[in-house]
Tab-separated table of C-alpha atoms in Angstrom:
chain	number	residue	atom	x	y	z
A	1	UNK	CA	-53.194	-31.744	-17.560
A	2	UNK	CA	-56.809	-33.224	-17.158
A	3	UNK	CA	-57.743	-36.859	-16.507
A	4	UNK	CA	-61.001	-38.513	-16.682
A	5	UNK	CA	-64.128	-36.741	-17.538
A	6	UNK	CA	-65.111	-33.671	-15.811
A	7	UNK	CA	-61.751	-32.510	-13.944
A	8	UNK	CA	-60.438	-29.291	-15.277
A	9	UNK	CA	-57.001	-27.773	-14.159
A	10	UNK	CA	-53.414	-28.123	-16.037
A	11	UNK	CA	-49.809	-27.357	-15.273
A	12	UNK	CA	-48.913	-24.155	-14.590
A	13	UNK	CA	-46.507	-21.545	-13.336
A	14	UNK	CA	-46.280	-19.986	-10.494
A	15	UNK	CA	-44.544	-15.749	-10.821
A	16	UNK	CA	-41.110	-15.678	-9.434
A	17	UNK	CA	-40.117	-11.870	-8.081
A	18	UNK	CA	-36.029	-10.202	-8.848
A	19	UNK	CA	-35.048	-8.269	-5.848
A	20	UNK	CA	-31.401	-6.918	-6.474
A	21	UNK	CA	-28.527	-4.388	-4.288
A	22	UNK	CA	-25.872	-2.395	-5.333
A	23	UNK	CA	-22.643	-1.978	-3.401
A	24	UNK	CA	-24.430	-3.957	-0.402
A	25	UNK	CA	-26.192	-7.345	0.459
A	26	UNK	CA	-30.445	-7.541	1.530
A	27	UNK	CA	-31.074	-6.960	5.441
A	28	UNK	CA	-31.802	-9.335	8.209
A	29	UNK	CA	-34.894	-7.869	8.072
A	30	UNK	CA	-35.167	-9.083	4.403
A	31	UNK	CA	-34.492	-12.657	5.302
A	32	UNK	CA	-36.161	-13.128	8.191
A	33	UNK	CA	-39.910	-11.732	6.092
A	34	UNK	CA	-38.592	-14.166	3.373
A	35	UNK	CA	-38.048	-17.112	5.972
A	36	UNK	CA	-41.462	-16.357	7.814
A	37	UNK	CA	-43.577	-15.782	4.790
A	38	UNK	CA	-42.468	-19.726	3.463
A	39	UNK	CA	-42.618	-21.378	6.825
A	40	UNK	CA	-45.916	-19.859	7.559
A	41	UNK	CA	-48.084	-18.707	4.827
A	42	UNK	CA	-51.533	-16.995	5.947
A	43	UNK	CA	-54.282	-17.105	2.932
A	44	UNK	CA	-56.093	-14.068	2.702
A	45	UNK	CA	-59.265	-16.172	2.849
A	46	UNK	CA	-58.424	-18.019	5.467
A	47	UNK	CA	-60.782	-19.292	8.428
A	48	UNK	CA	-60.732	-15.961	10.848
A	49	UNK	CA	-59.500	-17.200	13.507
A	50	UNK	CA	-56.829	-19.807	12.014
A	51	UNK	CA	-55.703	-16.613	10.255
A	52	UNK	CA	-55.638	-14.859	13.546
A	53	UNK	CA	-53.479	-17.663	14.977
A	54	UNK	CA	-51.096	-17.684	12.032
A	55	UNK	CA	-50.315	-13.742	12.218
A	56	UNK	CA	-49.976	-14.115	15.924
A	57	UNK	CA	-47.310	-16.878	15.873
A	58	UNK	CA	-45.850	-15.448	12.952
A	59	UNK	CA	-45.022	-12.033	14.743
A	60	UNK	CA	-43.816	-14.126	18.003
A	61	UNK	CA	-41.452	-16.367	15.675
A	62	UNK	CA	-39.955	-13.174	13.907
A	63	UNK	CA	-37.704	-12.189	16.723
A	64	UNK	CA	-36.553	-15.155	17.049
A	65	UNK	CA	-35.808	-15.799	13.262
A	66	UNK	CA	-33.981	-12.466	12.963
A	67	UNK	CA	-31.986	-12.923	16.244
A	68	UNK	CA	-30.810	-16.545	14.915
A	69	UNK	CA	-29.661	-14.970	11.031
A	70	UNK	CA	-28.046	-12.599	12.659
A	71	UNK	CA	-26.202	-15.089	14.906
A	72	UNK	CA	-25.441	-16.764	11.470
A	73	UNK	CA	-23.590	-13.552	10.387
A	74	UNK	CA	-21.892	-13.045	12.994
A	75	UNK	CA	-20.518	-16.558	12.843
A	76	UNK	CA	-19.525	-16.039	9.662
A	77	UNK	CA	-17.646	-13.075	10.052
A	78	UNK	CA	-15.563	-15.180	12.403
A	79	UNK	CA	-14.878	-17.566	10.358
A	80	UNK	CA	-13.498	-15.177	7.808
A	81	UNK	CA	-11.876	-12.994	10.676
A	82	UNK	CA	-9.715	-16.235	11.402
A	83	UNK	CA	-9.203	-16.779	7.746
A	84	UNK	CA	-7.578	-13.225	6.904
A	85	UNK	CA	-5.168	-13.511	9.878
A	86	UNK	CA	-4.570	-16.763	8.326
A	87	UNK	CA	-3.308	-15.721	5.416
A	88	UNK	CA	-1.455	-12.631	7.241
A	89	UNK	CA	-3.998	-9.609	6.361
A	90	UNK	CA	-4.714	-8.345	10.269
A	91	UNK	CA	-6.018	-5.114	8.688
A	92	UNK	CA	-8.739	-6.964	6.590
A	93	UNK	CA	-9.413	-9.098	9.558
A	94	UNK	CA	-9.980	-6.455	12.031
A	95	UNK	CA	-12.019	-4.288	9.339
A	96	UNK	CA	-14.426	-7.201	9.583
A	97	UNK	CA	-14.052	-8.168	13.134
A	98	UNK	CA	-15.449	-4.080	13.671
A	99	UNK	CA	-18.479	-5.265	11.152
A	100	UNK	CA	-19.572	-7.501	14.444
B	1	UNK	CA	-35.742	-11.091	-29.940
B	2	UNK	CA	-37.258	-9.976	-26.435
B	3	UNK	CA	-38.808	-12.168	-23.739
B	4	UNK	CA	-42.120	-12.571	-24.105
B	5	UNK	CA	-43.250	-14.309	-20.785
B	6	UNK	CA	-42.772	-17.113	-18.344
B	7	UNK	CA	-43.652	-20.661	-19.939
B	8	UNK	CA	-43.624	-23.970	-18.162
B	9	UNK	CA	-41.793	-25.916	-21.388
B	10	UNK	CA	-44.362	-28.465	-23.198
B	11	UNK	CA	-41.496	-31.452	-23.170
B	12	UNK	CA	-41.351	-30.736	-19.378
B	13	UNK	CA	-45.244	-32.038	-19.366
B	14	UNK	CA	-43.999	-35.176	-21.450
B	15	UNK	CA	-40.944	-35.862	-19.574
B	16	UNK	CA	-42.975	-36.219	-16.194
B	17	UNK	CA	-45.080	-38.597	-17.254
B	18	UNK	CA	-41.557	-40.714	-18.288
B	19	UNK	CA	-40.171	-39.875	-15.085
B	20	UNK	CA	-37.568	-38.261	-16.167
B	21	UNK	CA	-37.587	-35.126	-13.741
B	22	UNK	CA	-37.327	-36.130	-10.161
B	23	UNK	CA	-37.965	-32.864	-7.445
B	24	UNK	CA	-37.348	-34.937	-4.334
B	25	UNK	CA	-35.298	-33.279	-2.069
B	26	UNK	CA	-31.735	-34.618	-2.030
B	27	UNK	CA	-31.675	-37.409	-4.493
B	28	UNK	CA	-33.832	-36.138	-7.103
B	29	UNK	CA	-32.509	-34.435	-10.210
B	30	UNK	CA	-30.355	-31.634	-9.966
B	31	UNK	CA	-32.312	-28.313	-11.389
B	32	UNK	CA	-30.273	-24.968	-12.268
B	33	UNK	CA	-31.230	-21.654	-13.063
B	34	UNK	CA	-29.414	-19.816	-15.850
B	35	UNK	CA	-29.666	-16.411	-16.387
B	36	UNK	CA	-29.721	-14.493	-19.952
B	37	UNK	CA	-29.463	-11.107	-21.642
B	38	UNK	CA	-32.497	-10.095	-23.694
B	39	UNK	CA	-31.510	-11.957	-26.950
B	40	UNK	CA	-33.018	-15.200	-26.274
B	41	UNK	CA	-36.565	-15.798	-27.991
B	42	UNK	CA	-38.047	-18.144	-25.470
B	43	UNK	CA	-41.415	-19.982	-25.597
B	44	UNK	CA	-43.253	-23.269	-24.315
B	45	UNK	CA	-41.444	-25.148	-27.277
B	46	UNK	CA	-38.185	-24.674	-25.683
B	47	UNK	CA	-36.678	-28.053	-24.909
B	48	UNK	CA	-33.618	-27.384	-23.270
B	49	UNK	CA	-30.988	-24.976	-22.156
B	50	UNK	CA	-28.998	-23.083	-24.406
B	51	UNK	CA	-25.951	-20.950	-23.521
B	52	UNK	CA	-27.233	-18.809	-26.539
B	53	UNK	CA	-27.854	-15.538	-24.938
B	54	UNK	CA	-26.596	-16.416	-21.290
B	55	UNK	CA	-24.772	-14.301	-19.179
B	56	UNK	CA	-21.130	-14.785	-19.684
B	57	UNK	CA	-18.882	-15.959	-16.598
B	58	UNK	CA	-18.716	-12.918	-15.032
B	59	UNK	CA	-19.659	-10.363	-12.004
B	60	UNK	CA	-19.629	-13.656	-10.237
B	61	UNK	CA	-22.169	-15.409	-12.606
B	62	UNK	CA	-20.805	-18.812	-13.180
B	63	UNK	CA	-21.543	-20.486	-16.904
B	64	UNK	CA	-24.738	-23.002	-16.395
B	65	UNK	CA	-26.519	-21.322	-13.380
B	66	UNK	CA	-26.922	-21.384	-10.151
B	67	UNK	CA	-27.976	-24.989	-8.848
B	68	UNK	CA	-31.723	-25.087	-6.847
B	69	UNK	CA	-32.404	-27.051	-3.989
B	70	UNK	CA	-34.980	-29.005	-4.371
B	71	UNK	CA	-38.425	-29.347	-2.216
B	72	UNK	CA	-40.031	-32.928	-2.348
B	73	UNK	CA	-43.257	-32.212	-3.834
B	74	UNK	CA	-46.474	-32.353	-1.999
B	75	UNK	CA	-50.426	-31.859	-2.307
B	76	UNK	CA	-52.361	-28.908	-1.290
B	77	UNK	CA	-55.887	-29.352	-1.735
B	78	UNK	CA	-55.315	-31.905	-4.226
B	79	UNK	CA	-52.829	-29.728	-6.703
B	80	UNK	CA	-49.320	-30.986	-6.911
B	81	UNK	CA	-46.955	-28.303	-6.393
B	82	UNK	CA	-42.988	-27.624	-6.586
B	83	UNK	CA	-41.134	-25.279	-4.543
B	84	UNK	CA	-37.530	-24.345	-4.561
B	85	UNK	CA	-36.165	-21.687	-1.554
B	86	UNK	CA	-34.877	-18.421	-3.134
B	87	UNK	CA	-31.936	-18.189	-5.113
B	88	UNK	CA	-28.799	-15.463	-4.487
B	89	UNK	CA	-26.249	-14.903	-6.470
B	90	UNK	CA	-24.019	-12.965	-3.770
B	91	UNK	CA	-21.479	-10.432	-4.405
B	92	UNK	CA	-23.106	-10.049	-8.201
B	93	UNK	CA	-22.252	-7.583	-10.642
B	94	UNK	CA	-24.629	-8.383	-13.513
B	95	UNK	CA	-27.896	-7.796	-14.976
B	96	UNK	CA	-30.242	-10.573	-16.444
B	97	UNK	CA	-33.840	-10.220	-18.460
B	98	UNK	CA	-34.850	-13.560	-17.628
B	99	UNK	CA	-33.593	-17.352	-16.418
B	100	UNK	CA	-34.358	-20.887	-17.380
B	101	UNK	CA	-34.729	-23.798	-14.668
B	102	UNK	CA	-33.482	-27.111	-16.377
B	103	UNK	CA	-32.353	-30.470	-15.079
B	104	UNK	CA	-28.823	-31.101	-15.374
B	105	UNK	CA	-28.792	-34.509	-14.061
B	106	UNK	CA	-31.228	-35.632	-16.941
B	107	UNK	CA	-29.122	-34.307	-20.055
B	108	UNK	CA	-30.183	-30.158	-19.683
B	109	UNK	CA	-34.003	-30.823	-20.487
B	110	UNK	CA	-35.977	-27.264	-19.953
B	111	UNK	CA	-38.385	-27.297	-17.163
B	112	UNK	CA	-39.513	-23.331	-17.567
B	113	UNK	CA	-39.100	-20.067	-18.594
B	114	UNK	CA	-39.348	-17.213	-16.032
B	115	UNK	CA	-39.438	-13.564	-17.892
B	116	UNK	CA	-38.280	-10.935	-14.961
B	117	UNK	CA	-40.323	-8.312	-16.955
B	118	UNK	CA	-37.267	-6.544	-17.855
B	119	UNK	CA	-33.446	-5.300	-16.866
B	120	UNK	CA	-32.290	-6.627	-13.224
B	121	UNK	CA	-29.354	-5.233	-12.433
B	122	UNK	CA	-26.912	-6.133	-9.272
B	123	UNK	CA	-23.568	-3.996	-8.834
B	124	UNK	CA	-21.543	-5.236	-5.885
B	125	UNK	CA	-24.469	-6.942	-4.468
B	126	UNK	CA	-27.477	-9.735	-4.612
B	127	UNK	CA	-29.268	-10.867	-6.929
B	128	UNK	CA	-32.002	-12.675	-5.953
B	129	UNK	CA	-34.902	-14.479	-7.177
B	130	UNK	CA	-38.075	-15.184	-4.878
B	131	UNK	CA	-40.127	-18.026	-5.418
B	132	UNK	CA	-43.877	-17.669	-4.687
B	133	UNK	CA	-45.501	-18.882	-2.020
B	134	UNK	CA	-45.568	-23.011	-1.593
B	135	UNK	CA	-49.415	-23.389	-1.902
B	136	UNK	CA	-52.000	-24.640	-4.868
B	137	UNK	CA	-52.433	-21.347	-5.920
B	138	UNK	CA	-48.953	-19.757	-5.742
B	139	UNK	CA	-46.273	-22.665	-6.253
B	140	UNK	CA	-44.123	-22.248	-8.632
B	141	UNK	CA	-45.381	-25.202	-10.636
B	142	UNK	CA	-48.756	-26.364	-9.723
B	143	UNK	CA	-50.612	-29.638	-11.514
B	144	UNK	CA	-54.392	-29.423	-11.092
């Protein structure tokens, strides 16, 4: 899309990446990387020492990210621990209460 | 018929200017992401979605797509950009050539067409799509 005389540019698309599992769901790990790399994003050509300060709060935040999802998890296996003893299935509910 | 690469759909360029697709986050338009086999012949004249070629309702795919959450659009450097967070289809048992975003609040216009370069397969597990980074030279859709 231009406007005016002398801009140049358009609308375009961005690439979009297909990560898939079989008989198993993506890591903490994956989720935290995913999290950090779209609340802080570091350009390769970045001012040194912004860059410097991005990576370095980036690696302090990780921790913290991947202790918090994994709080998530756990909270969530909870919830469906309580749900199978609901519905009277104590062996389901204690096969995921050992996933914790 | 094969895909033949990602297009951002020419009525989509239209339909901003007429206001028709709204990205802000909560009460803007609702956008979706179906998923298809590799019979669909998609291109920039695509105008809307189809369920010609889409997955069927199963392996926990649900007919229509999976519905986006939408990022209220901002300037980077003076490029408009859109972002949506990932998507997941959990506990998936599928496998998809390619997906269409469209608004479903504004009648199922296309927005664009995102080729995954080939079979993705889940069995039992996630299927996920990553959007790029949320930046003027990354975003998923970017308006220079």
């Amino acid at each position: 899309m231009s406007i005016g005389q002398g801009n140049s540019g358009g609308a375009q698309l961005g690439g979009i990446k297909v990560v898939t599992t079989s008989n198993e769901g993506l890591s903490v790990d994956y989720w935290t990387d995913r999290l950090l790399e779209r609340i802080v994003y570091v350009a390769e050509d970045s001012d040194s020492v912004i860059k410097e300060q991005a990576l370095a709060f980036k690696a302090q935040i990780r921790a913290v990210i991947f202790t918090y999802i994994t709080h998530a998890i756990k909270s969530d296996r909870t919830t469906l621990h309580g749900l199978l003893l609901q519905k009277g299935e104590p062996q389901l509910a204690d096969i995921i209460r050992r996933l914790n | 018929m094969a895909w033949t690469g990602d297009f951002l759909c020419d009525t989509f360029k239209r339909e901003i200017l007429v206001a028709l697709h709204d990205f802000t986050i909560t009460t803007g338009s609702v956008f979706k992401m179906a998923l298809y086999d590799n019979t669909p012949s998609f291109t920039a004249a695509t105008t809307g979605y189809t369920v010609t070629g889409e997955l069927p309702a199963a392996g926990n795919y649900v007919t229509g797509g999976e519905t986006l959450t939408n990022v209220t659009p901002t300037l980077d450097t003076g490029v408009a950009i859109i972002d949506f967070p990932d998507l997941v289809w959990g506990t998936a048992t599928f496998t998809a050539y390619g997906g269409m975003i469209y608004n479903s609040t504004a009648g199922t216009e296309s927005v664009c067409i995102l080729d995954f370069s080939g079979a993705k397969t889940a069995t039992a597990g996630d299927f996920t799509v990553q959007f790029p980074a949320y930046v003027a030279a990354t975003a998923i859709i970017r308006i220079a």
